[in-house]
Amino acid sequence: MKEQLKNDALQIDHILNMIKEQGSEYLKSIENRPTSIHQPFVAIQPELPASGYGTEEVLKIFNERFEPIMVGASGPRYWGFVTGGSTPASVAGDWLATIYDQNPQSVKGQGDISANIELETIQLLLNLLQLPKNFLGGFVTGATMSNFTCMAVARQWLGKEKGIDVAKDGLYQSLTVLGATPHSSSIKSLSLLGIGSNNMIRVKTEEGREAICIKDLEDHITKLNGEPFLLISSGGTVNTVDFDDFRAIKELKSKYNFWWHIDAAFGGFAACSDAYKHLVEGWEYADSITVDCHKWLNVPYESAVFLIKEQYKILQVETFQNSNAPYLGDPLEEFGYLNVLPENSRRLKALPAWFSIMAYGKRGYQYIIENNISLAKQFGELIENSNDFKLLAPVRLNTVCFTLRDDKKQEDVGRFLERLNDTGKVFMTPTFYRQHQGIRAAFVNWQTNENDFRLVFDIMNEIISELR
Ligand SMILES: *Cc1c(COP(=O)(O)O)cnc(C)c1O
């Protein structure tokens, strides 16, 4: 072991060069990488090496066993889930985050500079998303953790409104939550937070849509008789990318007492486009917002931010402080990330985002967002004009939700999708919407272009003729 470590340390140039070469080969040919593979389970190698192989040898083993079956998940035709790519600048920032290996915590004192980089990145993001500066933000692993973080502070707020300190005394009263079409990760957060995933009151959606019905929402609120509650609202639902009416919710907020959380994991990036920013108009009045960075910001996993109004900093610290650790400083006196979010130690997640935003700026992101939206709309048009497919919802932003045109062939949808994904040329994911088996294609990658959706549409037509 000692030998291998010593050897590796002497060879660090060589090791990094090997990785650099392999990495750039991969990235340069990513559009030819299969988007999924037919690999049965790779046998787990049970043996723990006694003295180790050294990095060069391990790279060979990795290249033999796993590399050939890595899929082009950050490539231009990976349209499953909502999967972003990685811009060149974000890859650079990500590599450096690993090399410098900082643990961003405190912004002053004898620490390091990494927490300042994180705070600066949050300011850049607020700017990019045209949000005011009065949000305290930080980086977590994904939108799931961001929803969790925001709703944990909401829980503390709700508790305080009812005279209990949930962080200290636990949740011994039920809390009221309203929502219409929350993402599954918000429901998961309710379960993690002890509020209970069954305890969300389901508000109706607007007719034929996924957006919350404002009238029904107000009816529910009136019935609550002044009871404070948490509203989970959506800035881009996953199936149809529908947005709640934020301006109307803002009006309600001036009349009633509630915590307003917006899950804008990917939809928030509509703010980057002059043509689509109306979709998020009014979102700056929310108490907390979730934004994913490993989706439309196109930085590598794992990256998302929570944005919580600064006025709730005390509640946030109450929720996340390390109060029994005097060596970590006074959480209210001195800002430290470890007292405002779930993790204590974290990597410098902000750096890839910082690199990418600095490298491409406002216009670069406007281009990425508008290009993806335009591709989704064009692909949607091909689908709508075809004899074999139809849209399940209008293409509102960057996601195309569709199915086979013939309703009698619903059982073929799964088979069709399997064949399509088996080509390895594109990857889409199944869904169920308005009593239909559906398929989703989400455009979130900076590299995707018109040739991609034309190629995919041709393949789709070939498969459908084979299925006939
Ligand atoms: C993707 C997504 C999430 C979950 O995000 P992760 O990054 O996978 O944790 C939550 N909400 C919405 C609207 C999403 O699209």
Tab-separated table of C-alpha atoms and ligand atoms in Angstrom:
chain	number	residue	atom	x	y	z
A	1	MET	CA	0.000	0.000	0.000
A	2	LYS	CA	2.692	2.418	1.043
A	3	GLU	CA	4.635	1.570	-2.092
A	4	GLN	CA	1.666	2.260	-4.343
A	5	LEU	CA	0.910	5.564	-2.655
A	6	LYS	CA	4.514	6.663	-2.970
A	7	ASN	CA	4.627	5.600	-6.593
A	8	ASP	CA	1.387	7.360	-7.402
A	9	ALA	CA	2.568	10.548	-5.739
A	10	LEU	CA	5.689	10.508	-7.904
A	11	GLN	CA	3.584	9.878	-10.996
A	12	ILE	CA	0.908	12.485	-10.427
A	13	ASP	CA	1.707	14.199	-13.739
A	14	HIS	CA	1.321	10.980	-15.621
A	15	ILE	CA	-1.883	10.046	-13.805
A	16	LEU	CA	-3.547	13.383	-14.455
A	17	ASN	CA	-2.471	13.284	-18.090
A	18	MET	CA	-3.986	9.857	-18.572
A	19	ILE	CA	-7.262	11.038	-17.115
A	20	LYS	CA	-7.181	14.229	-19.127
A	21	GLU	CA	-6.698	12.284	-22.341
A	22	GLN	CA	-9.348	9.767	-21.578
A	23	GLY	CA	-11.698	12.530	-20.464
A	24	SER	CA	-11.301	14.602	-23.589
A	25	GLU	CA	-11.678	11.527	-25.811
A	26	TYR	CA	-14.931	10.763	-24.022
A	27	LEU	CA	-16.272	14.291	-24.256
A	28	LYS	CA	-15.300	14.729	-27.905
A	29	SER	CA	-17.158	11.611	-28.947
A	30	ILE	CA	-20.041	11.773	-26.500
A	31	GLU	CA	-22.676	12.082	-29.199
A	32	ASN	CA	-21.707	8.644	-30.482
A	33	ARG	CA	-21.923	7.032	-27.055
A	34	PRO	CA	-24.958	4.812	-26.616
A	35	THR	CA	-27.560	6.469	-24.425
A	36	SER	CA	-28.377	3.183	-22.758
A	37	ILE	CA	-26.954	-0.317	-22.740
A	38	HIS	CA	-28.175	-3.827	-22.623
A	39	GLN	CA	-25.656	-4.889	-20.095
A	40	PRO	CA	-26.840	-7.463	-17.686
A	41	PHE	CA	-25.634	-6.942	-14.172
A	42	VAL	CA	-21.837	-6.724	-13.968
A	43	ALA	CA	-20.605	-9.253	-11.440
A	44	ILE	CA	-19.386	-7.628	-8.269
A	45	GLN	CA	-15.756	-8.396	-7.740
A	46	PRO	CA	-15.568	-9.706	-4.251
A	47	GLU	CA	-11.881	-9.379	-3.673
A	48	LEU	CA	-10.347	-6.566	-1.690
A	49	PRO	CA	-6.811	-6.121	-3.016
A	50	ALA	CA	-4.249	-6.669	-0.290
A	51	SER	CA	-1.645	-4.168	-1.355
A	52	GLY	CA	-3.475	-2.392	-4.151
A	53	TYR	CA	-2.722	-2.017	-7.850
A	54	GLY	CA	-1.724	1.616	-8.128
A	55	THR	CA	-3.795	4.114	-10.118
A	56	GLU	CA	-2.551	3.262	-13.614
A	57	GLU	CA	-3.461	-0.383	-13.216
A	58	VAL	CA	-6.790	0.466	-11.607
A	59	LEU	CA	-7.603	2.676	-14.586
A	60	LYS	CA	-7.031	-0.342	-16.814
A	61	ILE	CA	-9.387	-2.418	-14.696
A	62	PHE	CA	-11.998	0.334	-14.773
A	63	ASN	CA	-11.601	0.635	-18.536
A	64	GLU	CA	-12.056	-3.073	-18.971
A	65	ARG	CA	-15.009	-3.573	-16.666
A	66	PHE	CA	-17.001	-0.380	-16.625
A	67	GLU	CA	-15.889	2.198	-19.156
A	68	PRO	CA	-17.354	0.486	-22.234
A	69	ILE	CA	-20.782	0.416	-20.628
A	70	MET	CA	-20.863	4.022	-19.444
A	71	VAL	CA	-23.738	5.738	-21.225
A	72	GLY	CA	-23.749	9.204	-22.770
A	73	ALA	CA	-25.852	10.648	-19.973
A	74	SER	CA	-24.477	14.138	-20.455
A	75	GLY	CA	-24.691	13.876	-24.241
A	76	PRO	CA	-27.114	15.644	-26.579
A	77	ARG	CA	-29.769	12.918	-26.924
A	78	TYR	CA	-30.200	11.850	-23.329
A	79	TRP	CA	-33.710	13.168	-22.826
A	80	GLY	CA	-34.806	10.976	-19.948
A	81	PHE	CA	-35.892	12.436	-16.592
A	82	VAL	CA	-34.556	16.006	-16.636
A	83	THR	CA	-30.883	15.391	-17.245
A	84	GLY	CA	-28.576	18.295	-17.878
A	85	GLY	CA	-25.177	18.102	-19.497
A	86	SER	CA	-21.913	19.577	-18.308
A	87	THR	CA	-20.478	22.647	-19.984
A	88	PRO	CA	-16.703	22.649	-20.559
A	89	ALA	CA	-16.254	25.375	-17.928
A	90	SER	CA	-18.261	23.398	-15.385
A	91	VAL	CA	-16.064	20.347	-15.968
A	92	ALA	CA	-13.011	22.534	-15.385
A	93	GLY	CA	-14.515	23.894	-12.167
A	94	ASP	CA	-15.497	20.423	-11.052
A	95	TRP	CA	-11.999	19.053	-11.546
A	96	LEU	CA	-10.552	21.935	-9.601
A	97	ALA	CA	-13.094	21.462	-6.818
A	98	THR	CA	-11.705	17.952	-6.452
A	99	ILE	CA	-8.087	18.998	-6.672
A	100	TYR	CA	-8.356	21.843	-4.170
A	101	ASP	CA	-10.659	19.734	-1.989
A	102	GLN	CA	-11.965	22.536	0.230
A	103	ASN	CA	-14.781	22.283	2.725
A	104	PRO	CA	-16.728	25.555	2.521
A	105	GLN	CA	-17.925	26.635	5.955
A	106	SER	CA	-17.159	29.974	7.473
A	107	VAL	CA	-16.720	33.267	5.621
A	108	LYS	CA	-14.338	34.914	7.999
A	109	GLY	CA	-11.736	34.170	10.557
A	110	GLN	CA	-8.977	31.731	9.935
A	111	GLY	CA	-10.832	29.502	7.545
A	112	ASP	CA	-10.361	29.456	3.816
A	113	ILE	CA	-11.968	31.346	0.963
A	114	SER	CA	-14.275	28.607	-0.298
A	115	ALA	CA	-17.426	29.754	1.537
A	116	ASN	CA	-16.956	33.190	-0.014
A	117	ILE	CA	-16.840	31.572	-3.441
A	118	GLU	CA	-20.111	29.868	-2.588
A	119	LEU	CA	-21.727	33.130	-1.468
A	120	GLU	CA	-20.479	34.862	-4.599
A	121	THR	CA	-21.874	32.066	-6.774
A	122	ILE	CA	-25.262	32.466	-5.104
A	123	GLN	CA	-25.195	36.181	-5.959
A	124	LEU	CA	-24.348	35.339	-9.578
A	125	LEU	CA	-27.199	32.849	-9.707
A	126	LEU	CA	-29.693	35.313	-8.186
A	127	ASN	CA	-28.590	37.728	-10.833
A	128	LEU	CA	-28.897	35.198	-13.640
A	129	LEU	CA	-32.384	34.245	-12.444
A	130	GLN	CA	-33.328	37.906	-11.949
A	131	LEU	CA	-34.100	37.403	-8.286
A	132	PRO	CA	-33.492	40.048	-5.600
A	133	LYS	CA	-30.517	39.813	-3.271
A	134	ASN	CA	-32.544	39.168	-0.131
A	135	PHE	CA	-32.243	35.385	-0.340
A	136	LEU	CA	-29.727	33.374	1.634
A	137	GLY	CA	-28.597	30.519	-0.560
A	138	GLY	CA	-26.316	27.541	-0.479
A	139	PHE	CA	-25.429	24.398	-2.362
A	140	VAL	CA	-26.795	20.927	-1.656
A	141	THR	CA	-26.728	17.678	-3.632
A	142	GLY	CA	-29.917	18.084	-5.639
A	143	ALA	CA	-33.394	19.561	-5.750
A	144	THR	CA	-34.588	16.846	-3.374
A	145	MET	CA	-32.252	18.103	-0.656
A	146	SER	CA	-33.068	21.667	-1.547
A	147	ASN	CA	-36.799	21.022	-1.108
A	148	PHE	CA	-35.983	19.299	2.161
A	149	THR	CA	-33.877	22.238	3.366
A	150	CYS	CA	-36.476	24.861	2.451
A	151	MET	CA	-39.309	22.865	3.963
A	152	ALA	CA	-37.325	22.222	7.144
A	153	VAL	CA	-37.152	25.980	7.698
A	154	ALA	CA	-40.835	26.229	6.781
A	155	ARG	CA	-41.524	23.618	9.455
A	156	GLN	CA	-39.674	25.701	12.040
A	157	TRP	CA	-41.655	28.767	10.977
A	158	LEU	CA	-44.975	26.906	11.187
A	159	GLY	CA	-44.046	25.564	14.603
A	160	LYS	CA	-43.178	29.041	15.863
A	161	GLU	CA	-46.496	30.377	14.566
A	162	LYS	CA	-48.181	27.745	16.726
A	163	GLY	CA	-45.940	28.386	19.699
A	164	ILE	CA	-43.666	25.353	19.422
A	165	ASP	CA	-39.972	25.043	18.664
A	166	VAL	CA	-39.880	21.969	16.437
A	167	ALA	CA	-36.088	21.959	16.156
A	168	LYS	CA	-35.705	21.727	19.925
A	169	ASP	CA	-38.805	19.963	21.126
A	170	GLY	CA	-39.802	17.832	18.179
A	171	LEU	CA	-42.956	17.824	16.143
A	172	TYR	CA	-45.782	17.054	18.550
A	173	GLN	CA	-48.514	18.852	16.657
A	174	SER	CA	-49.637	18.347	13.126
A	175	LEU	CA	-48.744	20.994	10.582
A	176	THR	CA	-50.857	22.009	7.624
A	177	VAL	CA	-49.540	21.657	4.094
A	178	LEU	CA	-51.296	22.485	0.827
A	179	GLY	CA	-50.196	21.550	-2.677
A	180	ALA	CA	-51.561	20.552	-6.076
A	181	THR	CA	-48.919	18.785	-8.174
A	182	PRO	CA	-45.787	18.658	-6.045
A	183	HIS	CA	-42.764	16.740	-7.234
A	184	SER	CA	-42.311	13.382	-5.520
A	185	SER	CA	-39.267	14.744	-3.715
A	186	SER	CA	-41.427	17.274	-1.861
A	187	ILE	CA	-43.657	14.472	-0.656
A	188	LYS	CA	-40.531	12.574	0.352
A	189	SER	CA	-39.413	15.656	2.269
A	190	LEU	CA	-42.720	15.722	4.155
A	191	SER	CA	-41.998	12.185	5.201
A	192	LEU	CA	-38.386	12.935	6.216
A	193	LEU	CA	-39.499	15.995	8.166
A	194	GLY	CA	-41.994	14.085	10.273
A	195	ILE	CA	-44.886	16.067	8.815
A	196	GLY	CA	-46.036	12.930	7.047
A	197	SER	CA	-46.416	12.277	3.356
A	198	ASN	CA	-50.143	11.594	3.795
A	199	ASN	CA	-50.739	14.937	5.360
A	200	MET	CA	-50.717	17.230	2.378
A	201	ILE	CA	-54.127	18.632	1.541
A	202	ARG	CA	-54.536	18.188	-2.185
A	203	VAL	CA	-55.735	21.357	-3.900
A	204	LYS	CA	-57.369	21.026	-7.330
A	205	THR	CA	-55.534	21.979	-10.476
A	206	GLU	CA	-56.808	24.405	-13.082
A	207	GLU	CA	-59.036	22.615	-15.587
A	208	GLY	CA	-56.980	20.296	-17.800
A	209	ARG	CA	-53.700	21.467	-16.325
A	210	GLU	CA	-51.165	20.744	-13.590
A	211	ALA	CA	-51.099	24.287	-12.214
A	212	ILE	CA	-52.789	24.893	-8.886
A	213	CYS	CA	-56.373	26.142	-9.065
A	214	ILE	CA	-56.230	29.533	-7.376
A	215	LYS	CA	-59.913	29.561	-6.551
A	216	ASP	CA	-59.789	26.144	-4.919
A	217	LEU	CA	-56.649	27.194	-3.064
A	218	GLU	CA	-58.401	30.225	-1.625
A	219	ASP	CA	-61.414	28.097	-0.677
A	220	HIS	CA	-59.121	25.773	1.251
A	221	ILE	CA	-57.387	28.692	2.911
A	222	THR	CA	-60.665	30.207	4.057
A	223	LYS	CA	-61.648	26.883	5.579
A	224	LEU	CA	-58.424	26.850	7.583
A	225	ASN	CA	-59.690	29.834	9.559
A	226	GLY	CA	-56.389	31.593	9.993
A	227	GLU	CA	-54.362	28.445	10.653
A	228	PRO	CA	-50.840	29.002	9.244
A	229	PHE	CA	-49.751	26.552	6.561
A	230	LEU	CA	-47.060	25.622	4.088
A	231	LEU	CA	-47.882	25.959	0.403
A	232	ILE	CA	-45.797	23.829	-1.950
A	233	SER	CA	-46.046	25.313	-5.395
A	234	SER	CA	-44.526	24.405	-8.723
A	235	GLY	CA	-42.357	26.359	-11.109
A	236	GLY	CA	-42.351	23.721	-13.773
A	237	THR	CA	-44.048	20.363	-13.148
A	238	VAL	CA	-42.168	17.399	-14.576
A	239	ASN	CA	-44.821	16.039	-16.917
A	240	THR	CA	-46.129	19.149	-18.595
A	241	VAL	CA	-43.889	21.918	-17.212
A	242	ASP	CA	-46.881	23.802	-15.905
A	243	PHE	CA	-46.358	26.808	-13.646
A	244	ASP	CA	-48.573	27.938	-10.813
A	245	ASP	CA	-49.800	31.501	-11.139
A	246	PHE	CA	-47.216	33.219	-8.955
A	247	ARG	CA	-48.773	36.641	-9.275
A	248	ALA	CA	-52.054	35.318	-7.935
A	249	ILE	CA	-50.290	33.486	-5.102
A	250	LYS	CA	-48.476	36.699	-4.234
A	251	GLU	CA	-51.885	38.376	-3.875
A	252	LEU	CA	-53.047	35.597	-1.557
A	253	LYS	CA	-49.897	36.029	0.473
A	254	SER	CA	-50.800	39.608	1.234
A	255	LYS	CA	-54.124	38.400	2.675
A	256	TYR	CA	-53.216	35.165	4.472
A	257	ASN	CA	-50.451	33.843	6.691
A	258	PHE	CA	-48.490	31.046	5.019
A	259	TRP	CA	-45.019	29.919	3.994
A	260	TRP	CA	-44.713	29.891	0.228
A	261	HIS	CA	-42.253	27.412	-1.207
A	262	ILE	CA	-41.625	27.108	-4.944
A	263	ASP	CA	-40.000	24.052	-6.454
A	264	ALA	CA	-38.466	25.584	-9.575
A	265	ALA	CA	-35.869	22.854	-10.008
A	266	PHE	CA	-35.552	23.388	-13.730
A	267	GLY	CA	-38.441	25.721	-14.640
A	268	GLY	CA	-36.809	28.608	-12.792
A	269	PHE	CA	-34.393	28.967	-15.678
A	270	ALA	CA	-37.263	30.386	-17.744
A	271	ALA	CA	-36.145	33.602	-16.042
A	272	CYS	CA	-33.082	33.626	-18.334
A	273	SER	CA	-35.234	34.233	-21.388
A	274	ASP	CA	-37.052	37.483	-22.093
A	275	ALA	CA	-39.676	35.512	-23.970
A	276	TYR	CA	-40.417	33.096	-21.097
A	277	LYS	CA	-39.602	34.932	-17.895
A	278	HIS	CA	-43.273	35.873	-17.503
A	279	LEU	CA	-43.777	32.262	-16.370
A	280	VAL	CA	-41.981	33.003	-13.111
A	281	GLU	CA	-43.217	36.542	-12.631
A	282	GLY	CA	-43.881	37.134	-8.954
A	283	TRP	CA	-41.683	34.279	-7.723
A	284	GLU	CA	-39.455	36.725	-5.903
A	285	TYR	CA	-42.207	37.002	-3.262
A	286	ALA	CA	-41.828	33.352	-2.269
A	287	ASP	CA	-40.261	32.524	1.093
A	288	SER	CA	-38.122	29.777	-0.362
A	289	ILE	CA	-37.181	28.493	-3.802
A	290	THR	CA	-35.530	25.297	-5.036
A	291	VAL	CA	-33.282	25.472	-8.099
A	292	ASP	CA	-31.346	22.548	-9.526
A	293	CYS	CA	-27.971	23.265	-11.090
A	294	HIS	CA	-27.222	19.794	-12.443
A	295	LYS	CA	-30.241	20.167	-14.702
A	296	TRP	CA	-30.520	23.343	-16.754
A	297	LEU	CA	-27.420	25.112	-15.495
A	298	ASN	CA	-25.552	22.195	-17.098
A	299	VAL	CA	-23.050	21.510	-14.339
A	300	PRO	CA	-22.104	17.977	-13.260
A	301	TYR	CA	-23.947	16.118	-10.510
A	302	GLU	CA	-24.456	16.802	-7.552
A	303	SER	CA	-25.512	20.404	-7.540
A	304	ALA	CA	-28.585	22.373	-6.505
A	305	VAL	CA	-29.290	25.460	-4.448
A	306	PHE	CA	-31.840	26.421	-1.854
A	307	LEU	CA	-32.863	30.072	-1.703
A	308	ILE	CA	-34.499	31.152	1.547
A	309	LYS	CA	-35.444	34.724	2.404
A	310	GLU	CA	-32.770	36.222	4.614
A	311	GLN	CA	-35.341	37.421	7.140
A	312	TYR	CA	-35.697	33.771	8.261
A	313	LYS	CA	-32.027	33.290	8.973
A	314	ILE	CA	-32.669	32.762	12.683
A	315	LEU	CA	-35.204	30.019	11.951
A	316	GLN	CA	-32.754	28.487	9.504
A	317	VAL	CA	-29.991	28.470	12.074
A	318	GLU	CA	-32.355	27.049	14.707
A	319	THR	CA	-33.090	24.215	12.303
A	320	PHE	CA	-29.587	23.364	11.193
A	321	GLN	CA	-27.231	24.582	13.889
A	322	ASN	CA	-24.589	22.453	15.513
A	323	SER	CA	-25.511	23.807	18.903
A	324	ASN	CA	-23.567	21.418	21.091
A	325	ALA	CA	-20.218	22.003	19.404
A	326	PRO	CA	-18.543	25.084	20.880
A	327	TYR	CA	-15.485	24.476	18.711
A	328	LEU	CA	-17.616	25.285	15.674
A	329	GLY	CA	-18.324	28.835	16.830
A	330	ASP	CA	-21.543	30.618	17.696
A	331	PRO	CA	-23.915	29.918	14.820
A	332	LEU	CA	-25.736	33.218	15.173
A	333	GLU	CA	-22.670	35.391	15.623
A	334	GLU	CA	-20.634	34.040	12.802
A	335	PHE	CA	-22.046	32.804	9.501
A	336	GLY	CA	-21.079	29.258	8.707
A	337	TYR	CA	-22.668	27.080	6.054
A	338	LEU	CA	-22.694	24.118	8.396
A	339	ASN	CA	-25.318	25.905	10.501
A	340	VAL	CA	-27.774	26.673	7.699
A	341	LEU	CA	-28.065	23.402	5.766
A	342	PRO	CA	-28.216	19.661	6.391
A	343	GLU	CA	-24.618	18.624	5.775
A	344	ASN	CA	-21.668	19.700	7.819
A	345	SER	CA	-18.800	18.831	5.488
A	346	ARG	CA	-19.347	19.389	1.777
A	347	ARG	CA	-17.171	19.655	-1.283
A	348	LEU	CA	-16.886	23.015	-3.013
A	349	LYS	CA	-20.021	22.393	-5.056
A	350	ALA	CA	-20.245	26.038	-6.041
A	351	LEU	CA	-17.079	26.010	-8.116
A	352	PRO	CA	-18.416	24.265	-11.252
A	353	ALA	CA	-21.389	26.651	-11.251
A	354	TRP	CA	-19.118	29.651	-10.675
A	355	PHE	CA	-16.904	28.635	-13.599
A	356	SER	CA	-19.812	28.064	-15.925
A	357	ILE	CA	-21.695	31.259	-15.110
A	358	MET	CA	-18.493	33.293	-15.375
A	359	ALA	CA	-17.521	31.571	-18.632
A	360	TYR	CA	-20.806	31.984	-20.515
A	361	GLY	CA	-22.593	34.784	-18.709
A	362	LYS	CA	-26.144	35.919	-19.054
A	363	ARG	CA	-26.161	35.599	-22.854
A	364	GLY	CA	-24.678	32.121	-22.823
A	365	TYR	CA	-27.416	30.863	-20.559
A	366	GLN	CA	-30.082	32.725	-22.453
A	367	TYR	CA	-28.874	30.861	-25.535
A	368	ILE	CA	-28.899	27.435	-23.819
A	369	ILE	CA	-32.399	27.953	-22.406
A	370	GLU	CA	-33.938	29.399	-25.552
A	371	ASN	CA	-32.272	26.832	-27.797
A	372	ASN	CA	-33.670	23.965	-25.702
A	373	ILE	CA	-37.136	25.510	-25.674
A	374	SER	CA	-37.071	26.017	-29.412
A	375	LEU	CA	-35.963	22.411	-29.983
A	376	ALA	CA	-38.721	21.106	-27.725
A	377	LYS	CA	-41.322	23.167	-29.589
A	378	GLN	CA	-40.090	21.951	-32.987
A	379	PHE	CA	-40.000	18.340	-31.849
A	380	GLY	CA	-43.495	18.838	-30.412
A	381	GLU	CA	-44.699	20.102	-33.774
A	382	LEU	CA	-43.363	17.037	-35.586
A	383	ILE	CA	-45.228	14.891	-33.087
A	384	GLU	CA	-48.463	16.817	-33.312
A	385	ASN	CA	-48.424	16.667	-37.123
A	386	SER	CA	-47.684	12.967	-37.260
A	387	ASN	CA	-50.205	10.187	-37.906
A	388	ASP	CA	-48.716	7.957	-35.246
A	389	PHE	CA	-48.027	10.198	-32.264
A	390	LYS	CA	-49.807	12.927	-30.378
A	391	LEU	CA	-48.978	15.342	-27.605
A	392	LEU	CA	-50.406	14.705	-24.157
A	393	ALA	CA	-49.909	18.355	-23.225
A	394	PRO	CA	-48.898	21.496	-25.060
A	395	VAL	CA	-45.146	22.088	-25.121
A	396	ARG	CA	-44.955	24.925	-22.613
A	397	LEU	CA	-41.210	25.006	-22.195
A	398	ASN	CA	-38.554	22.340	-22.702
A	399	THR	CA	-40.371	19.045	-22.256
A	400	VAL	CA	-42.393	17.079	-24.758
A	401	CYS	CA	-44.947	14.714	-23.240
A	402	PHE	CA	-46.506	12.483	-25.872
A	403	THR	CA	-48.045	9.127	-26.637
A	404	LEU	CA	-49.171	6.988	-29.565
A	405	ARG	CA	-52.002	8.659	-31.461
A	406	ASP	CA	-54.226	5.607	-31.512
A	407	ASP	CA	-55.764	5.287	-28.038
A	408	LYS	CA	-56.466	1.614	-28.746
A	409	LYS	CA	-52.727	1.002	-28.848
A	410	GLN	CA	-51.974	2.141	-25.311
A	411	GLU	CA	-50.380	-1.175	-24.443
A	412	ASP	CA	-47.847	-0.597	-27.243
A	413	VAL	CA	-46.432	2.547	-25.662
A	414	GLY	CA	-44.119	0.648	-23.332
A	415	ARG	CA	-42.943	-1.646	-26.099
A	416	PHE	CA	-42.327	1.297	-28.394
A	417	LEU	CA	-40.284	3.120	-25.765
A	418	GLU	CA	-38.237	0.048	-25.007
A	419	ARG	CA	-37.351	-0.377	-28.670
A	420	LEU	CA	-36.575	3.287	-29.011
A	421	ASN	CA	-34.252	3.288	-26.027
A	422	ASP	CA	-32.686	0.032	-27.208
A	423	THR	CA	-31.324	1.826	-30.263
A	424	GLY	CA	-28.948	3.620	-27.899
A	425	LYS	CA	-29.439	6.751	-29.992
A	426	VAL	CA	-31.796	8.468	-27.604
A	427	PHE	CA	-33.093	7.974	-24.100
A	428	MET	CA	-36.570	8.968	-22.966
A	429	THR	CA	-38.554	7.985	-19.882
A	430	PRO	CA	-42.109	6.754	-19.367
A	431	THR	CA	-44.840	8.594	-17.551
A	432	PHE	CA	-48.557	8.384	-16.906
A	433	TYR	CA	-50.641	11.459	-17.583
A	434	ARG	CA	-54.380	12.034	-17.998
A	435	GLN	CA	-55.153	8.326	-18.136
A	436	HIS	CA	-52.512	7.712	-20.765
A	437	GLN	CA	-49.244	5.867	-20.865
A	438	GLY	CA	-46.916	8.603	-21.971
A	439	ILE	CA	-43.338	9.301	-22.895
A	440	ARG	CA	-41.301	12.311	-21.843
A	441	ALA	CA	-38.450	13.947	-23.676
A	442	ALA	CA	-36.786	16.757	-21.722
A	443	PHE	CA	-34.428	19.134	-23.543
A	444	VAL	CA	-31.897	20.352	-21.012
A	445	ASN	CA	-28.540	19.908	-22.704
A	446	TRP	CA	-26.392	22.695	-24.121
A	447	GLN	CA	-25.211	20.453	-26.992
A	448	THR	CA	-28.547	19.337	-28.408
A	449	ASN	CA	-29.333	20.674	-31.882
A	450	GLU	CA	-31.861	20.289	-34.701
A	451	ASN	CA	-30.127	17.282	-36.213
A	452	ASP	CA	-30.694	15.440	-32.964
A	453	PHE	CA	-34.460	15.671	-32.894
A	454	ARG	CA	-34.737	15.013	-36.641
A	455	LEU	CA	-32.623	11.881	-36.287
A	456	VAL	CA	-34.727	10.761	-33.333
A	457	PHE	CA	-37.995	11.439	-35.110
A	458	ASP	CA	-36.842	9.325	-38.070
A	459	ILE	CA	-35.959	6.472	-35.740
A	460	MET	CA	-39.327	6.791	-34.025
A	461	ASN	CA	-41.098	6.427	-37.362
A	462	GLU	CA	-39.047	3.383	-38.291
A	463	ILE	CA	-39.910	1.678	-35.033
A	464	ILE	CA	-43.580	2.473	-35.306
A	465	SER	CA	-43.717	0.939	-38.803
A	466	GLU	CA	-42.033	-2.182	-37.446
A	467	LEU	CA	-44.586	-2.412	-34.667
A	468	ARG	CA	-47.506	-2.243	-37.096
B	1	LIG	C1	-35.601	16.812	-10.697
B	1	LIG	C2	-36.574	17.472	-9.833
B	1	LIG	C3	-36.528	17.329	-8.442
B	1	LIG	C4	-35.544	16.405	-7.757
B	1	LIG	O1	-34.263	16.797	-8.052
B	1	LIG	P1	-32.952	15.959	-7.764
B	1	LIG	O2	-31.917	16.870	-8.276
B	1	LIG	O3	-33.087	14.696	-8.538
B	1	LIG	O4	-32.849	15.721	-6.304
B	1	LIG	C5	-37.424	18.040	-7.687
B	1	LIG	N1	-38.342	18.837	-8.270
B	1	LIG	C6	-38.442	18.981	-9.602
B	1	LIG	C7	-39.495	19.875	-10.175
B	1	LIG	C8	-37.548	18.314	-10.427
B	1	LIG	O5	-37.636	18.455	-11.756
